[in-house]
PDB file of C-alpha atoms and ligand atoms in Angstrom:
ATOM      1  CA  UNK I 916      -2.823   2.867 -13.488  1.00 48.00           C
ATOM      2  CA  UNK I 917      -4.788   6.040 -14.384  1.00 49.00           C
ATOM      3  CA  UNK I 918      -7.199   6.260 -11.487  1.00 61.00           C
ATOM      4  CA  UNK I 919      -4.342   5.149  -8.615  1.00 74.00           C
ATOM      5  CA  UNK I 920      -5.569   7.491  -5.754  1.00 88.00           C
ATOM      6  CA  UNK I 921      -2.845   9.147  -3.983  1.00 93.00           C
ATOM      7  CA  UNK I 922      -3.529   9.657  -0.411  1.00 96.00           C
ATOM      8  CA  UNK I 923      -1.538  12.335   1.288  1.00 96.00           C
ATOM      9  CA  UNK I 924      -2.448  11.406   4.822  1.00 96.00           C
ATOM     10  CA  UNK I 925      -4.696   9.034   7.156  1.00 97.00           C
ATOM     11  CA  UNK I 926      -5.979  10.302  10.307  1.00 98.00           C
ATOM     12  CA  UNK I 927      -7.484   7.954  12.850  1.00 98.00           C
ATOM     13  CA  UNK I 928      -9.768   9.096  15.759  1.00 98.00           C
ATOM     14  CA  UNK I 929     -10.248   5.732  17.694  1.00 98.00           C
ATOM     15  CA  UNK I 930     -13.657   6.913  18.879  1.00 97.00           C
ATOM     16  CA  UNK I 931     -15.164   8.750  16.062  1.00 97.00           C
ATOM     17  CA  UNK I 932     -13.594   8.196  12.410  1.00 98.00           C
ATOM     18  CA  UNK I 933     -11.249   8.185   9.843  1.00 98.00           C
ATOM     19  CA  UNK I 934     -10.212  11.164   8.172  1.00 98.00           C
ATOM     20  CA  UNK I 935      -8.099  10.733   4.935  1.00 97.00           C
ATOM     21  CA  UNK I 936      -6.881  13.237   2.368  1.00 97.00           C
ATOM     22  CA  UNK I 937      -6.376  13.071  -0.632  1.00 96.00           C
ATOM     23  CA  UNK I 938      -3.475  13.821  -2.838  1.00 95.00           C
ATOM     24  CA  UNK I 939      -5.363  16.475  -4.716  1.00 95.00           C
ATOM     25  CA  UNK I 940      -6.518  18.152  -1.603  1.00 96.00           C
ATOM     26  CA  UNK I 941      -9.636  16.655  -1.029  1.00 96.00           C
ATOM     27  CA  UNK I 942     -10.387  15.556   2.763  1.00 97.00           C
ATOM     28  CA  UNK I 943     -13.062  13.311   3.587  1.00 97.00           C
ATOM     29  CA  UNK I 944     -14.310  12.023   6.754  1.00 97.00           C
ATOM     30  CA  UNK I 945     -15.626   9.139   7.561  1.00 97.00           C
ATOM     31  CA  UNK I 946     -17.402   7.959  10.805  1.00 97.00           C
ATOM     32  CA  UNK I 947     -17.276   4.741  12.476  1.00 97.00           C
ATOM     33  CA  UNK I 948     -20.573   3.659  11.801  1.00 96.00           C
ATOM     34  CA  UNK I 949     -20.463   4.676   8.355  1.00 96.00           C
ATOM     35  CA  UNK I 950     -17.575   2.663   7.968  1.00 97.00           C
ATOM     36  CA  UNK I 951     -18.283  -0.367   9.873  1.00 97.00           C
ATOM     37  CA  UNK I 952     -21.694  -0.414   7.878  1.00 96.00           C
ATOM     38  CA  UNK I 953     -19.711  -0.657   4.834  1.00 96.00           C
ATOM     39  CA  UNK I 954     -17.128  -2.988   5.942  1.00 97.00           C
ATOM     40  CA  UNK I 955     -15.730  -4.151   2.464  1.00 96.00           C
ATOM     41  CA  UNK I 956     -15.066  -8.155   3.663  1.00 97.00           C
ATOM     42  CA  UNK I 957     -16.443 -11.129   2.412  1.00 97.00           C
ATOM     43  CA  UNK I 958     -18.426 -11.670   5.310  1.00 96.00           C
ATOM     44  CA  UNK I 959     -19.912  -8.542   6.086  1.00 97.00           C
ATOM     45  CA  UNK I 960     -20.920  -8.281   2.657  1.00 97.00           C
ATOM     46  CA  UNK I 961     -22.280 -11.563   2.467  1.00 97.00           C
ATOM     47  CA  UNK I 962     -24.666  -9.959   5.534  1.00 96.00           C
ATOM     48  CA  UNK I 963     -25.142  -6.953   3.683  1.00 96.00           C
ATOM     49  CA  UNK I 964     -26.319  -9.310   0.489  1.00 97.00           C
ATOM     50  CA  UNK I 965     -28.589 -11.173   2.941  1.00 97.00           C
ATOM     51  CA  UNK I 966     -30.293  -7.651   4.146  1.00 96.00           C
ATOM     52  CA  UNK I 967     -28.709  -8.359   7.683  1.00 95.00           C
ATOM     53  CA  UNK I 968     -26.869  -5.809   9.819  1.00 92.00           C
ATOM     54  CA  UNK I 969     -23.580  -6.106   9.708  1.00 94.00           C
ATOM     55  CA  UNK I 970     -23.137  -4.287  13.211  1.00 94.00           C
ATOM     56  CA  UNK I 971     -23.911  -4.821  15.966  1.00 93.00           C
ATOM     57  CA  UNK I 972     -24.237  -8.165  16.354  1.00 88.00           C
ATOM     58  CA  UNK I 973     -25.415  -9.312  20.041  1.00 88.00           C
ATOM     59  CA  UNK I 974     -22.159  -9.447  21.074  1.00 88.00           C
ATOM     60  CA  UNK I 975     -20.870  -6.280  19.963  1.00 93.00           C
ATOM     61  CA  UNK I 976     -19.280  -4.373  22.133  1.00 95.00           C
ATOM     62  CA  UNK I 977     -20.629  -0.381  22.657  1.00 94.00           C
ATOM     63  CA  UNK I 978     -20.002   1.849  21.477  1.00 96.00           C
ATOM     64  CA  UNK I 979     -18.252   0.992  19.058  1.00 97.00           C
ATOM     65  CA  UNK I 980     -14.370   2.026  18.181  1.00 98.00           C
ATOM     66  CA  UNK I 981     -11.600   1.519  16.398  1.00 98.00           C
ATOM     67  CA  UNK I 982      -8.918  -0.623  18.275  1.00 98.00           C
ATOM     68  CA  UNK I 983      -6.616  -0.010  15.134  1.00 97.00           C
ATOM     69  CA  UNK I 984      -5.874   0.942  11.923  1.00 97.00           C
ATOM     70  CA  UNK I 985      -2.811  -0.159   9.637  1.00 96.00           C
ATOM     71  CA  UNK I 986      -2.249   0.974   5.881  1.00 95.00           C
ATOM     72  CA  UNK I 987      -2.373  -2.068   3.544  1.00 94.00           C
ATOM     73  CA  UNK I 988       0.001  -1.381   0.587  1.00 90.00           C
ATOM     74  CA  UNK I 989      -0.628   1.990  -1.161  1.00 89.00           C
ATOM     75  CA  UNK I 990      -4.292   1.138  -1.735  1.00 92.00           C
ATOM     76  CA  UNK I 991      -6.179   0.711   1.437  1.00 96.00           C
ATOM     77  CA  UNK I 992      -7.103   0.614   4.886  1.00 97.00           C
ATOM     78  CA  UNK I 993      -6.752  -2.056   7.744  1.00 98.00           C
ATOM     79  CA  UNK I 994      -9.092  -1.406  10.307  1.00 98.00           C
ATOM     80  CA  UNK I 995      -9.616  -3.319  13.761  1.00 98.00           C
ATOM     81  CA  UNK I 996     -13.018  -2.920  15.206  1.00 97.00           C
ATOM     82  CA  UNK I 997     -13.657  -3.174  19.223  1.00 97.00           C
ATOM     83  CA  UNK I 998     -15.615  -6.136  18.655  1.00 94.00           C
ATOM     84  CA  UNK I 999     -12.676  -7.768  17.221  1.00 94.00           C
ATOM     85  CA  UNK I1000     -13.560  -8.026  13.341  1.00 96.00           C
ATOM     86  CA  UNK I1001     -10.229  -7.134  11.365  1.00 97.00           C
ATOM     87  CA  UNK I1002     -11.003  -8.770   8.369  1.00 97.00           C
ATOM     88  CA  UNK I1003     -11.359  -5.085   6.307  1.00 96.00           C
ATOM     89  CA  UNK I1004      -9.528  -3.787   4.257  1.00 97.00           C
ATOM     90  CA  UNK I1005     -11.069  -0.489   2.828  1.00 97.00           C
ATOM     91  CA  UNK I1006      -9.842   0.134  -0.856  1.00 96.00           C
ATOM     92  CA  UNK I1007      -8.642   4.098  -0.845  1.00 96.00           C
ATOM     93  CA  UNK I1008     -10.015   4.753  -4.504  1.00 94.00           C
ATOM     94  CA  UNK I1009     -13.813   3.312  -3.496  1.00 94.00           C
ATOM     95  CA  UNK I1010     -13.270   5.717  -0.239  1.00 96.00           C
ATOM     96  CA  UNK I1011     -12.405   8.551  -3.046  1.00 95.00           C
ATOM     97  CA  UNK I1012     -15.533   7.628  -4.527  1.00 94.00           C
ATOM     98  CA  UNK I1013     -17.429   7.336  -1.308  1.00 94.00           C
ATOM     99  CA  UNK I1014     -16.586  10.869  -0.899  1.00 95.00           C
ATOM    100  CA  UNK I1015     -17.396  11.909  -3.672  1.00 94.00           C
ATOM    101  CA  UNK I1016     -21.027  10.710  -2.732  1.00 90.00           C
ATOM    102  CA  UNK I1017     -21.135   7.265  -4.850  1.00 77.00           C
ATOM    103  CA  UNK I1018     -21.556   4.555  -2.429  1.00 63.00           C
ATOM    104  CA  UNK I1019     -19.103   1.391  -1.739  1.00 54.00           C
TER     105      UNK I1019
HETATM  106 ZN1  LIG C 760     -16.436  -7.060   7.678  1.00 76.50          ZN
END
């Protein structure tokens, strides 16, 4: 596919974000919040649709962190949240475009 983003590397800071760059060169940062906001699964965006916050909920643990973060395939990110929500998977190309200041 044309737009396949190639991702050169993913680095994970449990306590304060993801950094990622790109196969051109470009590195973006994200930070937890931002990204837990924007949690791409079905339920958090069924929140989102709702106008509900996503995070925290009252029995979120804080801060908040990353307990882990896996590649899924070429094309995304797996991340594990403190509070125990694993459920996203963060496409790399909508990242790209994230960084690129369009919004997921
Ligand atoms: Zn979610």
């Amino acid at each position: 596919m044309e737009d396949h983003i190639e991702v050169a590397g993913v680095e994970v800071d449990r306590e304060r974000g993801v950094t990622i760059t790109f196969g051109d060169g470009l590195v973006a940062e994200f930070d937890l919040m931002s990204l837990r906001l924007a949690c791409p699964c079905a339920t958090c965006r069924s929140l989102r649709d709702k106008e509900e916050e996503v995070w925290p909920q009252p029995s979120s643990p804080q801060p908040l962190r990353i307990t882990g973060a896996d590649l899924y395939g070429a094309w995304g990110l797996n991340v594990t949240w403190n509070d125990g929500h694993a459920t996203g998977i963060y496409p790399f190309d909508a990242l790209r475009n994230w960084a690129e200041g369009k919004r997921p």
